[in-house]
XYZ file of C-alpha atoms in Angstrom:
700
model
C -14.604 28.794 17.663
C -12.591 30.918 20.234
C -14.502 29.144 23.448
C -11.800 25.535 21.729
C -8.781 28.010 21.357
C -9.475 29.924 24.602
C -9.987 26.945 25.980
C -6.645 25.059 24.790
C -5.021 27.713 25.847
C -5.712 27.766 29.772
C -5.997 23.633 29.664
C -2.716 23.433 28.530
C -1.277 21.521 31.273
C -3.859 19.014 31.570
C -3.871 18.672 28.015
C -0.459 18.217 27.575
C -0.530 15.396 30.842
C -3.041 13.396 29.691
C -2.032 13.051 26.266
C 1.300 11.093 27.802
C -0.660 9.470 29.338
C -2.975 8.511 26.849
C 0.439 6.724 25.309
C 0.271 3.637 27.820
C -2.486 2.151 26.463
C -2.459 3.196 23.087
C 1.670 1.614 22.795
C -0.660 -1.836 25.107
C -3.002 -1.696 21.813
C -0.013 -0.896 19.154
C 2.361 -4.117 21.078
C -1.258 -6.368 20.295
C -2.276 -5.577 16.988
C -2.186 -8.680 14.647
C -0.543 -7.449 11.170
C -0.934 -9.459 7.731
C 1.544 -10.254 5.496
C -0.774 -11.755 3.669
C -2.262 -9.751 1.312
C -4.294 -12.579 -1.083
C -5.825 -12.428 1.323
C -7.244 -9.277 1.048
C -9.513 -10.759 -2.036
C -12.900 -10.279 -1.798
C -14.622 -13.811 0.363
C -16.760 -14.806 -1.948
C -14.610 -15.481 -5.187
C -14.215 -19.051 -5.872
C -10.477 -19.062 -5.103
C -11.531 -18.388 -1.873
C -14.247 -19.959 -1.120
C -11.620 -23.135 -2.184
C -9.335 -22.310 0.096
C -11.485 -22.554 3.109
C -13.032 -26.069 1.573
C -9.984 -27.019 1.807
C -8.710 -25.824 5.854
C -12.477 -27.316 6.639
C -12.463 -30.954 4.372
C -8.444 -31.536 4.066
C -7.854 -29.945 7.885
C -5.059 -27.966 5.245
C -5.060 -24.554 4.132
C -1.291 -23.750 3.487
C 1.452 -25.184 1.822
C 5.123 -25.353 0.608
C 7.353 -27.300 -1.831
C 10.080 -28.197 -0.339
C 13.431 -28.620 -2.367
C 16.098 -31.279 -0.986
C 19.731 -31.137 -2.215
C 22.314 -34.074 -1.427
C 20.659 -36.107 -0.142
C 20.264 -40.477 0.590
C 16.511 -41.483 0.391
C 16.735 -42.808 4.658
C 17.850 -38.717 5.463
C 15.358 -37.338 3.301
C 12.770 -39.804 4.684
C 14.161 -39.312 8.690
C 13.965 -35.504 7.739
C 10.571 -35.924 6.131
C 9.654 -38.061 10.306
C 11.463 -34.793 11.221
C 9.370 -32.427 9.592
C 5.835 -33.954 10.267
C 6.504 -33.568 14.506
C 6.889 -29.875 13.943
C 3.949 -28.521 15.591
C 0.982 -27.473 12.745
C 2.868 -29.642 9.692
C -0.252 -32.325 8.669
C 1.619 -33.954 6.512
C 4.803 -34.662 3.785
C 4.219 -35.168 0.514
C 6.974 -37.431 -1.371
C 8.685 -40.754 -3.138
C 7.756 -42.255 0.595
C 4.669 -41.512 0.877
C 3.916 -42.755 -2.532
C 5.116 -46.398 -1.920
C 6.809 -47.632 0.891
C 11.302 -47.587 0.199
C 11.367 -50.735 -0.147
C 9.828 -51.260 -3.864
C 12.224 -49.572 -6.207
C 11.323 -45.498 -7.578
C 11.297 -46.995 -11.476
C 7.813 -48.976 -10.352
C 6.229 -45.513 -10.446
C 4.892 -43.882 -13.822
C 7.970 -41.775 -15.660
C 6.068 -37.898 -14.796
C 5.903 -39.380 -10.854
C 9.618 -39.656 -10.521
C 10.267 -36.728 -12.177
C 8.197 -35.188 -10.238
C 10.220 -36.061 -7.371
C 13.742 -36.732 -8.058
C 16.144 -35.049 -10.087
C 18.724 -37.566 -10.552
C 21.699 -35.557 -12.355
C 20.823 -33.171 -8.910
C 21.416 -34.575 -6.724
C 16.987 -32.739 -5.135
C 14.078 -34.648 -4.190
C 10.772 -32.841 -3.502
C 8.780 -32.530 -1.253
C 5.522 -30.761 -0.944
C 4.873 -30.537 3.492
C 1.182 -29.381 4.043
C 0.150 -27.683 7.158
C -3.400 -27.154 8.349
C -3.655 -23.676 9.730
C -4.129 -21.583 7.068
C -1.212 -19.812 4.462
C -0.124 -16.552 6.553
C -1.246 -17.732 10.268
C 0.795 -16.793 12.445
C 1.750 -20.267 13.525
C 2.847 -21.119 9.804
C 5.046 -18.520 9.839
C 6.325 -20.934 12.645
C 6.597 -23.852 11.783
C 7.655 -22.201 8.411
C 11.381 -21.192 10.685
C 11.236 -24.440 12.550
C 11.573 -26.461 8.564
C 14.205 -23.666 8.304
C 16.234 -24.292 11.207
C 16.195 -28.713 10.547
C 19.171 -27.888 7.584
C 18.774 -24.813 6.130
C 22.024 -25.775 3.784
C 20.966 -29.210 2.628
C 16.337 -27.921 2.522
C 15.086 -25.000 0.453
C 11.499 -24.455 1.027
C 9.380 -22.433 -1.991
C 5.669 -21.488 -1.476
C 3.501 -18.614 -0.763
C 4.171 -18.984 3.181
C 7.309 -19.215 3.230
C 7.554 -16.406 1.444
C 5.128 -14.578 3.815
C 7.278 -15.865 6.675
C 10.300 -13.428 4.443
C 8.435 -10.028 4.333
C 7.188 -10.860 8.159
C 11.223 -10.502 8.861
C 12.446 -7.147 6.756
C 9.102 -5.334 8.053
C 10.020 -6.598 11.462
C 13.734 -5.012 10.958
C 12.829 -1.669 8.920
C 9.635 -0.974 10.524
C 11.591 1.047 13.078
C 14.305 2.416 10.501
C 11.161 3.675 8.277
C 9.721 6.106 11.721
C 13.262 7.089 11.895
C 14.000 8.498 8.853
C 10.190 9.862 8.237
C 11.622 11.565 11.159
C 14.845 13.006 10.536
C 15.092 13.436 7.326
C 11.515 15.549 8.205
C 13.376 17.260 11.242
C 16.377 18.857 8.291
C 14.319 19.711 6.376
C 11.644 21.626 8.510
C 14.995 23.681 10.764
C 16.135 24.987 7.492
C 12.427 26.232 6.366
C 11.248 27.181 9.911
C 12.670 30.665 11.852
C 13.034 28.455 15.445
C 15.438 24.526 15.627
C 13.272 23.531 18.512
C 10.157 23.894 16.926
C 10.263 21.089 14.753
C 11.555 18.643 17.048
C 7.820 20.049 18.868
C 6.054 19.111 15.341
C 7.798 15.831 15.764
C 6.586 15.436 19.031
C 3.202 16.260 18.383
C 2.412 13.929 15.856
C 4.604 11.209 16.580
C 1.658 10.961 19.213
C -0.865 11.111 17.333
C 0.469 8.414 14.755
C 0.990 6.711 18.244
C -2.812 6.829 18.804
C -3.881 6.185 15.491
C -1.243 2.491 15.420
C -2.907 2.060 18.794
C -6.625 2.171 18.338
C -5.891 -0.251 15.087
C -6.281 -3.302 18.111
C -10.010 -2.532 17.359
C -10.232 -2.888 13.901
C -7.971 -6.540 15.382
C -5.379 -7.329 12.888
C -4.288 -4.744 10.078
C -1.612 -5.788 6.467
C 2.214 -4.325 6.630
C 1.567 -1.750 3.697
C -0.603 0.099 6.304
C 1.208 -1.003 9.148
C 5.111 0.129 7.322
C 3.442 3.409 5.256
C 1.263 4.726 8.210
C 3.028 6.726 10.609
C 5.091 7.644 7.649
C 2.266 8.639 5.320
C 0.710 10.564 8.326
C 4.033 12.792 9.105
C 3.439 13.804 5.364
C -0.097 14.380 5.549
C -0.697 16.626 8.521
C 2.762 18.091 8.688
C 1.385 21.101 6.836
C -1.605 21.462 10.076
C 1.177 22.334 11.666
C 2.838 24.951 9.290
C 0.168 26.678 9.264
C -0.489 26.069 13.471
C 3.090 27.998 13.643
C 2.084 30.591 11.142
C -0.360 32.236 12.673
C 1.353 32.486 16.366
C 2.877 34.000 14.664
C 0.984 36.562 12.729
C -1.181 37.453 16.013
C 1.666 37.063 17.868
C 1.732 40.339 15.947
C -1.412 41.124 16.359
C -1.369 41.484 19.899
C 1.529 42.562 21.400
C 2.729 41.248 24.492
C 0.005 38.608 24.644
C 1.162 35.499 24.125
C -1.432 33.402 24.908
C -4.434 35.890 23.602
C -2.296 34.993 19.910
C -2.140 31.238 20.471
C -6.440 31.565 20.517
C -6.381 33.577 18.246
C -4.377 31.422 16.318
C -6.157 27.661 17.215
C -9.036 29.648 16.089
C -8.284 30.351 12.730
C -6.505 26.841 12.611
C -9.484 24.406 12.749
C -11.589 26.398 10.276
C -9.080 26.215 7.847
C -7.649 22.921 8.725
C -10.377 21.289 8.701
C -11.470 22.074 6.039
C -8.796 21.500 3.804
C -8.630 18.479 5.498
C -11.845 16.588 4.699
C -10.395 16.597 1.261
C -7.313 14.628 2.837
C -9.410 12.571 4.496
C -12.073 12.312 1.904
C -9.119 11.106 -0.678
C -8.465 8.075 1.541
C -12.175 6.978 2.580
C -11.974 6.593 -1.385
C -10.279 3.670 -0.916
C -12.543 1.701 0.445
C -14.618 1.310 -1.562
C -11.993 -1.290 -3.459
C -13.318 -4.645 -2.811
C -10.180 -5.612 -2.643
C -9.500 -4.672 0.747
C -6.673 -4.245 1.267
C -7.749 -0.601 -0.053
C -10.032 -0.008 3.429
C -7.787 -1.086 5.584
C -5.340 1.124 4.454
C -7.916 3.821 3.591
C -9.714 2.819 7.527
C -6.142 4.035 9.193
C -5.147 7.111 7.497
C -8.191 8.693 7.873
C -8.472 8.195 11.142
C -4.508 9.839 11.306
C -5.359 12.519 9.854
C -8.471 13.229 11.823
C -5.749 13.206 15.153
C -3.068 14.876 13.609
C -5.812 17.205 13.815
C -7.293 17.065 17.270
C -3.803 16.661 18.038
C -2.666 19.403 15.762
C -5.175 22.410 17.476
C -4.651 20.159 21.823
C -1.140 19.322 21.954
C 0.993 21.404 19.639
C -0.045 24.837 21.353
C -0.001 23.181 24.984
C 3.515 22.536 23.537
C 4.392 25.697 21.932
C 2.834 28.147 24.875
C 4.768 25.529 27.566
C 7.927 25.812 25.130
C 8.155 29.043 23.933
C 10.907 30.860 26.537
C 12.595 27.464 25.090
C 11.490 28.423 21.192
C 13.303 32.021 21.232
C 16.048 30.614 22.691
C 16.825 28.779 19.579
C 15.118 31.313 16.944
C 17.554 31.636 12.960
C 16.917 33.424 10.183
C 14.844 30.649 7.634
C 17.125 29.852 5.293
C 14.783 28.861 2.591
C 14.844 31.913 0.022
C 11.970 34.579 -0.406
C 9.756 32.640 -3.546
C 7.305 36.226 -3.423
C 8.773 36.898 -7.074
C 7.034 33.232 -8.192
C 3.566 35.243 -8.369
C 4.539 38.261 -10.696
C 7.296 35.695 -12.528
C 4.097 33.331 -13.604
C 0.882 35.561 -13.778
C 3.089 37.981 -16.216
C 4.561 34.477 -18.651
C 0.912 32.708 -17.799
C 0.392 32.178 -21.587
C 3.865 30.161 -21.813
C 2.437 27.945 -18.397
C -0.463 27.320 -19.770
C 1.059 25.644 -23.529
C 3.407 23.793 -21.914
C 0.063 22.473 -19.431
C -1.433 21.559 -23.185
C 1.619 19.999 -24.779
C 3.422 18.150 -21.310
C -0.686 16.334 -21.123
C -1.002 14.637 -24.637
C 2.677 12.346 -23.122
C 1.557 12.360 -19.871
C -1.803 10.726 -20.375
C -0.021 8.194 -22.613
C 2.063 7.265 -19.660
C 0.046 7.197 -17.325
C -2.287 4.781 -19.407
C 0.457 2.425 -20.367
C 3.144 2.448 -17.202
C 3.212 -1.479 -16.323
C 2.394 -3.358 -12.936
C 3.294 -6.604 -11.528
C 1.687 -8.450 -9.975
C 3.901 -11.341 -8.209
C 5.148 -9.998 -5.109
C 7.686 -13.002 -4.105
C 9.483 -11.345 -7.613
C 10.325 -8.186 -6.057
C 12.131 -9.247 -2.918
C 15.650 -9.441 -2.348
C 17.245 -12.830 -4.097
C 19.376 -13.688 -0.373
C 16.167 -14.576 1.133
C 15.391 -18.161 1.359
C 11.788 -18.225 -0.101
C 13.437 -16.208 -3.147
C 16.117 -19.106 -2.979
C 13.668 -21.382 -2.843
C 11.895 -20.809 -5.749
C 14.824 -20.514 -7.332
C 16.264 -24.144 -6.548
C 12.204 -24.726 -7.706
C 12.882 -24.249 -10.764
C 16.278 -24.302 -11.546
C 16.373 -28.675 -10.637
C 12.648 -28.942 -11.777
C 11.339 -26.455 -13.855
C 8.812 -25.115 -11.391
C 6.533 -21.913 -11.077
C 2.995 -21.845 -9.527
C 1.593 -24.846 -8.416
C -2.153 -25.223 -8.639
C -5.021 -27.404 -6.631
C -8.253 -28.836 -7.861
C -11.512 -29.636 -5.948
C -13.742 -32.188 -7.501
C -16.698 -34.100 -6.372
C -15.435 -37.120 -4.740
C -17.853 -39.483 -6.482
C -16.520 -38.435 -9.404
C -17.271 -41.244 -11.516
C -13.587 -43.879 -11.974
C -14.118 -43.413 -16.087
C -14.119 -39.497 -15.859
C -11.671 -39.383 -12.600
C -8.797 -40.479 -14.975
C -9.809 -38.475 -18.496
C -9.973 -35.486 -16.034
C -6.952 -36.539 -14.859
C -4.806 -36.982 -18.446
C -6.198 -34.540 -20.509
C -5.042 -31.706 -17.691
C -1.626 -34.078 -17.867
C -1.392 -31.937 -21.705
C -2.102 -29.189 -21.052
C 0.977 -27.397 -22.164
C 3.332 -26.186 -18.699
C 1.869 -28.631 -16.322
C 4.626 -31.174 -16.032
C 3.118 -33.758 -13.965
C -0.046 -33.660 -11.840
C -0.873 -35.718 -8.088
C -4.498 -37.713 -7.434
C -4.965 -40.375 -6.499
C -5.368 -42.070 -9.245
C -1.814 -40.559 -10.103
C 0.463 -43.836 -9.543
C -1.993 -45.950 -11.162
C -0.578 -48.487 -15.147
C 0.781 -51.683 -15.402
C 3.925 -51.738 -13.268
C 1.539 -49.706 -10.597
C -1.459 -51.588 -9.291
C -4.020 -50.155 -6.712
C -3.180 -52.554 -4.472
C 0.447 -51.066 -4.242
C -1.700 -47.600 -3.268
C -0.972 -46.822 0.108
C -3.733 -46.321 2.026
C -2.600 -43.031 3.609
C -1.799 -41.768 0.269
C -5.194 -42.155 -0.689
C -6.671 -40.141 2.598
C -4.715 -36.761 1.634
C -5.749 -36.821 -1.456
C -9.007 -37.299 -0.885
C -12.076 -36.341 2.228
C -15.862 -36.548 2.227
C -17.241 -34.767 -0.619
C -13.588 -33.577 -2.535
C -11.166 -34.857 -3.871
C -7.476 -32.842 -4.149
C -4.853 -32.953 -6.730
C -2.120 -31.063 -6.976
C -1.059 -29.485 -10.567
C 3.142 -28.245 -10.956
C 3.406 -25.062 -13.610
C 6.823 -24.647 -15.799
C 5.424 -20.693 -15.495
C 5.626 -18.436 -12.804
C 2.691 -16.599 -10.501
C 0.713 -13.530 -12.286
C 2.238 -14.792 -15.664
C 0.423 -14.256 -19.554
C 0.942 -17.841 -19.280
C 0.143 -19.495 -16.726
C -3.439 -16.732 -16.688
C -3.921 -18.409 -19.379
C -3.479 -22.417 -18.928
C -5.500 -21.483 -15.191
C -8.106 -21.093 -17.847
C -8.115 -24.279 -20.299
C -8.311 -26.229 -16.372
C -10.875 -24.477 -15.195
C -12.541 -25.764 -18.260
C -11.590 -28.910 -18.364
C -12.721 -29.309 -14.560
C -16.236 -28.445 -14.874
C -16.012 -30.148 -18.607
C -16.257 -33.514 -15.828
C -17.799 -31.671 -12.435
C -19.649 -28.290 -13.490
C -18.808 -27.622 -9.313
C -14.654 -28.276 -9.221
C -12.525 -25.103 -8.312
C -9.286 -24.234 -9.094
C -7.145 -22.591 -6.154
C -2.882 -21.564 -5.447
C -1.159 -18.793 -5.254
C -1.749 -18.087 -9.064
C -5.263 -18.324 -9.665
C -5.753 -15.891 -6.627
C -3.605 -13.444 -8.269
C -5.242 -13.658 -11.641
C -9.233 -12.738 -9.881
C -5.930 -10.242 -8.222
C -5.255 -9.080 -11.793
C -8.990 -8.473 -12.231
C -10.523 -7.448 -9.181
C -8.180 -4.232 -8.828
C -8.269 -3.472 -12.651
C -12.307 -2.778 -11.541
C -10.962 -1.277 -8.221
C -8.345 1.807 -10.171
C -11.616 2.546 -12.193
C -13.893 2.673 -9.380
C -11.720 4.068 -7.029
C -10.275 7.192 -9.042
C -14.400 7.909 -9.455
C -14.700 8.204 -6.181
C -12.401 10.259 -5.148
C -12.513 12.741 -8.135
C -16.709 12.844 -7.169
C -15.559 13.446 -3.194
C -13.434 16.152 -3.303
C -14.927 17.705 -6.266
C -17.777 18.414 -4.081
C -16.117 19.023 -0.302
C -14.580 22.211 -2.769
C -17.742 22.614 -4.061
C -19.248 23.247 -1.040
C -16.377 24.512 0.930
C -15.088 27.199 -2.187
C -19.274 27.616 -3.580
C -17.728 27.183 -6.993
C -19.061 25.228 -9.785
C -16.185 26.123 -11.835
C -12.955 25.838 -9.598
C -13.940 22.246 -8.232
C -13.321 21.725 -12.065
C -9.974 23.313 -12.260
C -8.288 22.443 -9.293
C -9.246 18.023 -9.174
C -7.644 18.902 -13.322
C -5.023 20.664 -12.049
C -3.709 17.633 -9.728
C -5.133 15.154 -12.137
C -2.389 16.235 -14.445
C 0.638 16.623 -12.217
C -0.408 12.579 -11.021
C -0.205 12.118 -14.587
C 2.687 13.012 -14.749
C 3.909 11.025 -11.567
C 2.155 8.340 -12.262
C 3.136 8.410 -16.868
C 7.034 8.876 -15.931
C 7.612 4.522 -15.025
C 6.417 3.611 -18.761
C 9.153 6.646 -20.065
C 11.803 5.403 -17.766
C 10.770 1.467 -17.746
C 9.876 1.560 -14.355
C 7.506 -1.566 -13.376
C 4.964 -0.925 -10.637
C 3.377 -3.201 -8.196
C -0.052 -3.321 -8.744
C -1.265 -1.230 -6.007
C 0.238 2.072 -6.297
C -1.713 2.910 -9.708
C -5.358 1.981 -7.208
C -4.075 4.432 -4.070
C -1.007 7.405 -5.539
C -3.554 8.725 -7.588
C -5.764 8.913 -5.014
C -3.482 10.268 -1.836
C -1.754 12.212 -4.287
C -5.437 14.989 -5.044
C -5.987 14.388 -0.932
C -2.473 15.181 0.315
C -2.101 17.686 -2.435
C -4.840 19.510 -3.391
C -5.215 21.415 -0.034
C -1.780 23.544 -1.196
C -4.154 24.564 -4.526
C -6.871 25.747 -1.894
C -5.123 26.863 -0.298
C -4.109 29.062 -2.530
C -7.293 29.583 -4.002
C -8.423 30.739 -0.827
C -5.924 33.515 -0.751
C -6.796 34.185 -4.388
C -10.904 34.340 -2.975
C -9.924 36.606 -0.845
C -8.404 39.253 -3.597
C -10.479 38.870 -5.575
C -12.834 39.944 -2.839
C -10.903 42.837 -1.777
C -11.379 44.878 -5.504
C -7.162 43.363 -6.564
C -6.991 42.434 -10.614
C -7.337 39.523 -11.450
C -3.819 39.552 -11.919
C -3.404 41.455 -8.659
C -4.757 39.254 -7.101
C -3.428 35.592 -8.415
C 0.000 37.786 -8.245
C -0.596 38.487 -3.697
C -2.117 35.147 -3.617
C 1.417 33.161 -4.538
C 3.327 34.986 -2.956
C 1.563 35.371 0.533
C 0.744 31.521 -0.267
C 3.564 29.805 -1.488
C 5.847 29.468 0.756
C 3.929 28.204 2.938
C 3.115 25.505 0.359
C 7.027 25.286 -0.513
C 7.506 23.959 3.343
C 4.743 21.271 3.052
C 5.758 19.373 -0.176
C 9.657 19.933 0.505
C 7.903 18.261 4.389
C 5.999 15.369 2.466
C 8.688 14.292 0.166
C 11.426 14.689 2.433
C 9.185 11.782 4.896
C 8.225 9.423 2.309
C 11.420 10.027 0.074
C 14.125 8.119 2.128
C 11.664 5.421 3.050
C 11.026 3.944 -0.319
C 15.183 4.532 -1.077
C 15.517 2.270 2.291
C 13.262 0.194 2.273
C 13.709 -3.606 0.855
C 10.522 -5.084 0.312
C 9.685 -2.581 -3.627
C 6.094 -2.360 -2.447
C 6.936 0.118 -0.383
C 9.993 0.999 -1.306
C 8.219 2.075 -4.417
C 5.141 3.748 -2.922
C 6.835 5.731 -0.666
C 9.565 6.787 -4.014
C 6.010 7.754 -6.006
C 4.307 9.833 -3.085
C 7.964 12.147 -3.171
C 7.944 12.212 -6.544
C 3.908 13.575 -6.511
C 4.170 16.205 -3.830
C 7.698 18.031 -6.037
C 5.518 17.326 -8.241
C 2.536 18.722 -7.055
C 4.263 21.698 -5.722
C 5.746 22.841 -9.037
C 2.024 22.172 -10.757
C -0.337 24.065 -8.247
C 2.975 27.158 -8.825
C 2.887 27.809 -12.271
C 0.302 26.173 -13.861
C -2.099 26.795 -11.878
C -1.959 30.540 -11.996
C -2.472 29.911 -14.775
C -5.568 28.924 -15.145
C -6.777 30.968 -13.109
C -5.550 34.192 -15.331
C -7.323 32.080 -18.081
C -10.633 31.812 -17.144
C -11.402 34.857 -14.171
C -14.166 35.617 -15.548
C -16.518 32.184 -15.500
C -14.331 32.106 -12.066
C -16.363 35.079 -10.841
C -18.993 34.634 -12.198
C -19.884 31.147 -10.891
C -18.433 31.749 -7.561
C -19.502 32.954 -4.481
C -17.702 35.998 -2.741
C -15.814 36.829 -6.427
C -16.062 41.015 -6.497
C -14.970 41.083 -10.794
C -14.035 44.347 -10.396
C -12.085 44.438 -13.839
C -15.656 44.091 -16.222
C -17.242 47.502 -13.821
C -14.129 49.529 -14.725
C -13.697 49.947 -10.898
C -10.384 49.019 -9.465
C -8.709 49.282 -5.843
C -11.673 49.553 -3.653
C -13.752 47.250 -0.594
C -16.760 45.680 -1.508
């Protein structure tokens, strides 16, 4: 690695020029990467609900719909509004009373459930179903939503997933830059307090920032990324790769003392040392992110690949761009030197080794409630339910619930050749399902006062195309609730009794699939991440016992972190239970590996177990403390700022997880070393147990 280090030092100016030039295509790629704001679109394409969405688009020319509540308008004005909405690009049609019958036909002739479905006379509200010819989260759909809102903001409120996605897009566009600003500013504060120069944090952030831009720019090759990945990528990359820069800087300082007056030689050795150490430790972080690629819910694949790529680019930047910057600005760095304000943590090693039994007991005592909380925390799947109340989509959903007692809206796709008698029987049975407000199908209007001849042909065409007929079902229950999930199961049972190929689609059925799929994903990702990281630690440390201890210690920290919400009554986003454990394990096991390497070296040099553990802690904890504090700073501020609970909750959990991992590594890990030292020495390469030989203080 020395050749590589010397090469970086020699070509530091060309490296800096090239790195800045590469920002141009990276920025272009970043600006041309589409952001997907629809979480449900990451469900597997082969499941029924997703297939049904494709059929809806192909057969009916409808991919998205939104329910609009119009207040305080006369029917003729609503009819005019309907016509205006239908003129908007990609609006296929608008369903309401006027679609069911001509305005000259008295509404009283419609069946009672149809009258109540489209009008609330007490509150002077009218309901319309706006159908679009594009998919639920397509850019064209979101543009159409904004244009509909612009027609009459005060009197027309849109609800539904497309409206929610449009609002999420606006929030992300307004907040995304601030996520990076907050994370960078707080990290800079922490680094300024813990490092010995005011300029070096700026260089750290600049080099990492360039790696982040490269990462975001190369996402263009994938075509699109999710809004969660977009929001978290920069913050997480900053948080998990900062310690690589810290390691390079500390190694450079040590080598400057070793090679007095020869800064270039010192940096070449620092780069060589950093490559050897950082590449090994970064592999565990990459493995943690890649474990998410095993999710069938492909949001994990999206986030996992982007973050794994980000770590690799972060490592490359750390051993090329950062050392080049440090050498170029070395004079300025020296002028901004100051005494580090972080207290000396050298006392912790001796403190823990003397009281290791106490910390081992605490481990056992805390493990029980931590495990209980970890297995009993509550999660939510309804993204709209956690958005700020002032958003138009949230107000639309609330208005729909208040005026029409409607929550979710389902769509049934059934065979259009279904016998008329069976079709009516299915319709009748669906109307009787508990919580169903109304069913809108081609036969819904028929009755003694409303013969088939009065049903407009245009209405029939909307609900029947080719091999399929479509039914709208309005539910009282909210998406992701236990009631709506049970209702979906009941509906599936009914429709398949009449048509074995019938499908139930919509936000609620998709969310029900999301619950089932992510529950399996949680188990898969946890297992894969543990196995991958276990194998990496076993290879890197050449040990059988150490991977067990290190993974167990970090998993203990994860149990505490994910268990706390169960005792505080906090409901977590569903994605948190899947990704937090994986990220926390992959990112913070590095702390344990750093200390373990120092412990291994001290044991190999002939130190007794107490001296080896104590010296490992004393020489490593300062770096671990700075790294964990930087991780905390980068994520905690974003968690407090973000108004999207899914992003906020993930950042707060990551921030807390970094601190908990720090405490566990500082106090529990050394206790494990003290207790299992004999086993570690017997099952690991590079350990000499001199105590058993009656020899101490010699170098082997």
